[in-house]
PDB file of C-alpha atoms in Angstrom:
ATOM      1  CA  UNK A   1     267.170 -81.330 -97.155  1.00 45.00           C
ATOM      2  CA  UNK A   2     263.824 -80.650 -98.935  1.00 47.00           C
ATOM      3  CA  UNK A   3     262.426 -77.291 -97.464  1.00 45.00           C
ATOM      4  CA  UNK A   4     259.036 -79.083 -96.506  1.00 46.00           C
ATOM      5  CA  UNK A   5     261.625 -81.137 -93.982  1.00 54.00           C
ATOM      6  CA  UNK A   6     263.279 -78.508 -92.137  1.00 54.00           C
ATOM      7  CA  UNK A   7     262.276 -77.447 -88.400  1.00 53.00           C
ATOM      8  CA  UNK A   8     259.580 -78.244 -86.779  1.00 67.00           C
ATOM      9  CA  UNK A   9     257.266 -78.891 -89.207  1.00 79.00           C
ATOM     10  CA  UNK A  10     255.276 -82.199 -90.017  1.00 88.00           C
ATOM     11  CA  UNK A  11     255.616 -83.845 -93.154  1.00 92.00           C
ATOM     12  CA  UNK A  12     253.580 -85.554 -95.562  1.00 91.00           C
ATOM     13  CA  UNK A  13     254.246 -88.991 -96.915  1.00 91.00           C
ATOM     14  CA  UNK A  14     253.413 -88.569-100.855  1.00 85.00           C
ATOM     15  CA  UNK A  15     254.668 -91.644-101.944  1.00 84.00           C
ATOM     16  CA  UNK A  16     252.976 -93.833-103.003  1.00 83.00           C
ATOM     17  CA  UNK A  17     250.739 -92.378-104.993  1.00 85.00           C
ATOM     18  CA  UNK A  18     247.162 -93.334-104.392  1.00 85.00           C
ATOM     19  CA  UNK A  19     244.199 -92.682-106.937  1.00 84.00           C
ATOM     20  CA  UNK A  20     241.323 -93.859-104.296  1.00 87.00           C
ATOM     21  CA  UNK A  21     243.073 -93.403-100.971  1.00 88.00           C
ATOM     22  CA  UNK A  22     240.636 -95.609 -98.211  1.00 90.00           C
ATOM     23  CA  UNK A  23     242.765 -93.629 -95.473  1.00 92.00           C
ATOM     24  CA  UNK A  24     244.019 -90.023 -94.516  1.00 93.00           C
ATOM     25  CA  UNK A  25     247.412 -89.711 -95.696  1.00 91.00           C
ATOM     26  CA  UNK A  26     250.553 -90.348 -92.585  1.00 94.00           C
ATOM     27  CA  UNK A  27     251.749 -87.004 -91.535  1.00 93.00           C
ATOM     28  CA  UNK A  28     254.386 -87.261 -89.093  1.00 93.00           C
ATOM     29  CA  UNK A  29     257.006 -85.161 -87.316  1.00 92.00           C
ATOM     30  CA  UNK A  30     260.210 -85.122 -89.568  1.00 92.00           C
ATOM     31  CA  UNK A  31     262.684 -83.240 -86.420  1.00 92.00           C
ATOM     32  CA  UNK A  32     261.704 -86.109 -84.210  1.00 92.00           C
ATOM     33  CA  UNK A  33     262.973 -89.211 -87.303  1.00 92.00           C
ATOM     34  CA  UNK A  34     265.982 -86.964 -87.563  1.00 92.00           C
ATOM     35  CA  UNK A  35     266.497 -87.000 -84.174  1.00 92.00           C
ATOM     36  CA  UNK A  36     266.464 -90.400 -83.927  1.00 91.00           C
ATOM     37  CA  UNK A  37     268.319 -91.510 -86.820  1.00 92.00           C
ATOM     38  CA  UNK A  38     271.292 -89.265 -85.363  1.00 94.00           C
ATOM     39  CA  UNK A  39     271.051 -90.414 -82.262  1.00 93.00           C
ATOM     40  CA  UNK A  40     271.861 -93.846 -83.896  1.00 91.00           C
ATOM     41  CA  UNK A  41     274.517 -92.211 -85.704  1.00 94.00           C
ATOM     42  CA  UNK A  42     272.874 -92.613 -89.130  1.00 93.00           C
ATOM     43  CA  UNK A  43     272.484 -89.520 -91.492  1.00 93.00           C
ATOM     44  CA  UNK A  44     270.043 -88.519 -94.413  1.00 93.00           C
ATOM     45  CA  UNK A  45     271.077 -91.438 -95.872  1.00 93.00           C
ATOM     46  CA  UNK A  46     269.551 -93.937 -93.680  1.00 93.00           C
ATOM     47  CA  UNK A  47     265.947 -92.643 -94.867  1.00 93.00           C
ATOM     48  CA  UNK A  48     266.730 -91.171 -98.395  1.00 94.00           C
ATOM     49  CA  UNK A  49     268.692 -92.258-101.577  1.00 93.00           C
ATOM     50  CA  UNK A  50     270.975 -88.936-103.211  1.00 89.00           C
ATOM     51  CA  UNK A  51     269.780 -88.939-106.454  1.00 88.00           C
ATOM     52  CA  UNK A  52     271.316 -86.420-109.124  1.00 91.00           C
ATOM     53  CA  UNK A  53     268.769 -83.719-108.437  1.00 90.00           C
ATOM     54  CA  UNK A  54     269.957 -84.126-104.678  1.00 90.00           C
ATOM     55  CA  UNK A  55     268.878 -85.924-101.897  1.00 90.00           C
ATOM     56  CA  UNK A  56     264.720 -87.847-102.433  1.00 90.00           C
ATOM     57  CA  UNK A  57     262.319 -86.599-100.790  1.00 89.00           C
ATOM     58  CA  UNK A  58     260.765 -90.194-100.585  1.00 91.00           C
ATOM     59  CA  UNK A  59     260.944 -92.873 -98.324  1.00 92.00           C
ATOM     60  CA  UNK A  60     264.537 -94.674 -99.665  1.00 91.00           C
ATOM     61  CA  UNK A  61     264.135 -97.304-102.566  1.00 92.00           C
ATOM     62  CA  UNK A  62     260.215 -96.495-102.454  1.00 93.00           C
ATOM     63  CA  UNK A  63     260.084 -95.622-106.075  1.00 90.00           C
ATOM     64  CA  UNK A  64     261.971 -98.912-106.826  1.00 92.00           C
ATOM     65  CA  UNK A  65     259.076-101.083-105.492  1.00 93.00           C
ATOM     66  CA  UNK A  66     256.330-101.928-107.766  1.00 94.00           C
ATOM     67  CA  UNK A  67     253.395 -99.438-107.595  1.00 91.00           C
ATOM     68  CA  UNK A  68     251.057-102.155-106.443  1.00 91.00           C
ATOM     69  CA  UNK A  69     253.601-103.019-103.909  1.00 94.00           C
ATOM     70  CA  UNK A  70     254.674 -99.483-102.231  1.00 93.00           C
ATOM     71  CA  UNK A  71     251.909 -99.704 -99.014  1.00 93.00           C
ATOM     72  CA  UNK A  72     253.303-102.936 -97.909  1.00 94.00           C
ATOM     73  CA  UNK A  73     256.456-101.547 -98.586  1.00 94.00           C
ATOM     74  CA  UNK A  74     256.330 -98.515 -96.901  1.00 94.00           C
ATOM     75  CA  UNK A  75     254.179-100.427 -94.020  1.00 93.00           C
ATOM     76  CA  UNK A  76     257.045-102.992 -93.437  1.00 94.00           C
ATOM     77  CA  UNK A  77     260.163-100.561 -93.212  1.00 94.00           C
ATOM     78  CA  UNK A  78     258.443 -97.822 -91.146  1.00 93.00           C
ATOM     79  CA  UNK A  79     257.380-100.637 -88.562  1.00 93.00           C
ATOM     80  CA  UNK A  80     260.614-102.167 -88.871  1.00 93.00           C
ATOM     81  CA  UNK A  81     262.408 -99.029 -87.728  1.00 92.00           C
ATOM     82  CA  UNK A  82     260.014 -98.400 -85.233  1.00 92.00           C
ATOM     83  CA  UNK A  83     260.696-102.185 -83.679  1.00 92.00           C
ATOM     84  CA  UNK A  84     263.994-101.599 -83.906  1.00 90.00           C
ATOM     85  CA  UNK A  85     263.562 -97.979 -81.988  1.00 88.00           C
ATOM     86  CA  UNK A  86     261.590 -99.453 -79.448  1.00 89.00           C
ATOM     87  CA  UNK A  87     259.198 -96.945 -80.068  1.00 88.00           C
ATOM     88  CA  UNK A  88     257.122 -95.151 -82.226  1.00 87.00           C
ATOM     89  CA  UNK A  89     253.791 -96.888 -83.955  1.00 88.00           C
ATOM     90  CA  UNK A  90     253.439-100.181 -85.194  1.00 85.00           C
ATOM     91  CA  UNK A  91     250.967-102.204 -87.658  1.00 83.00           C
ATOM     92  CA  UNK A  92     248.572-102.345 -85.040  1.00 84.00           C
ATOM     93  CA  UNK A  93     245.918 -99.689 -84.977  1.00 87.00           C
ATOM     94  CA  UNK A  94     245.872 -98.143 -88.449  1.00 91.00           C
ATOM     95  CA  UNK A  95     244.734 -94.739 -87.409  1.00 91.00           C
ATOM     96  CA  UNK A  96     247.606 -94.090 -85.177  1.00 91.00           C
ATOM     97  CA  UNK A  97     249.511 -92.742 -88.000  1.00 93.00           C
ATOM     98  CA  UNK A  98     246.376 -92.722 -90.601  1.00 94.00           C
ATOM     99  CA  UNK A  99     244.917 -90.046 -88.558  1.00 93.00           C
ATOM    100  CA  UNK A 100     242.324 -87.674 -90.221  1.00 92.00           C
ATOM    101  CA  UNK A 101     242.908 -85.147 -87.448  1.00 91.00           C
ATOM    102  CA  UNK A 102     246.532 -84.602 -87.978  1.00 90.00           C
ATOM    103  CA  UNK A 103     245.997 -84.942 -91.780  1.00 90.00           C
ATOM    104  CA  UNK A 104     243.297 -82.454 -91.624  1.00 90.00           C
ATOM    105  CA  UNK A 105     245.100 -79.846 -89.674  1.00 88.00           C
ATOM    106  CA  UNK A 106     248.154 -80.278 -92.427  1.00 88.00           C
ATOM    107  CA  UNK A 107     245.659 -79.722 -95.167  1.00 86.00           C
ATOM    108  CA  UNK A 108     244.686 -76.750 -93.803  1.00 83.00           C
ATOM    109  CA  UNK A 109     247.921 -75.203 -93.128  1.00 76.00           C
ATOM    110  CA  UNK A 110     248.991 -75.921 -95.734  1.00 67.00           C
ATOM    111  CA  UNK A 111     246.935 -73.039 -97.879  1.00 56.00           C
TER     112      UNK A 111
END
């Protein structure tokens, strides 16, 4: 598991790439998606692809989406999970996870 994952410690999304971002970037709580996949008996594997450096740090099959096509990608499986959960945000009030708060605070820990 990529350092930046481990503990209590928020994570933030980096992929996709975006040159002119119109919103903060999603930080979220890594421990708590852990805890939830296992709790559902999935692994690493449910969220990440092993690739021969060792497990992604991205969102699975992210990179294999068109560029152009990554937000809606990344938009429809993280709500999708969340439906499926029965909890967690949905694509209903952007700033819930776009929050410049949250990304603000990471930003500035992480310096």
């Amino acid at each position: 598991m990529p350092a930046a994952a481990q503990g209590g410690e928020l994570v933030a999304v980096t992929t996709p790439q975006i040159s002119k971002p119109e919103m903060p970037k999603v930080i979220f709580p890594h421990d708590k998606h852990v805890e939830a996949v296992e709790a559902k008996n999935g692994d690493c594997s449910t969220c990440h692809n092993m690739t021969d450096a060792g497990m992604s740090e991205t969102l699975k099959d992210v990179t294999s989406v068109a560029a152009k096509k990554q937000v809606t990608y990344m938009h429809a499986t993280c709500t999708e999970c969340h439906v499926k959960a029965g909890k967690g945000p949905r694509l209903v009030d952007c700033r819930v996870c776009h929050n410049e708060r949250t990304a603000s605070e990471f930003a500035g820990k992480k310096k």
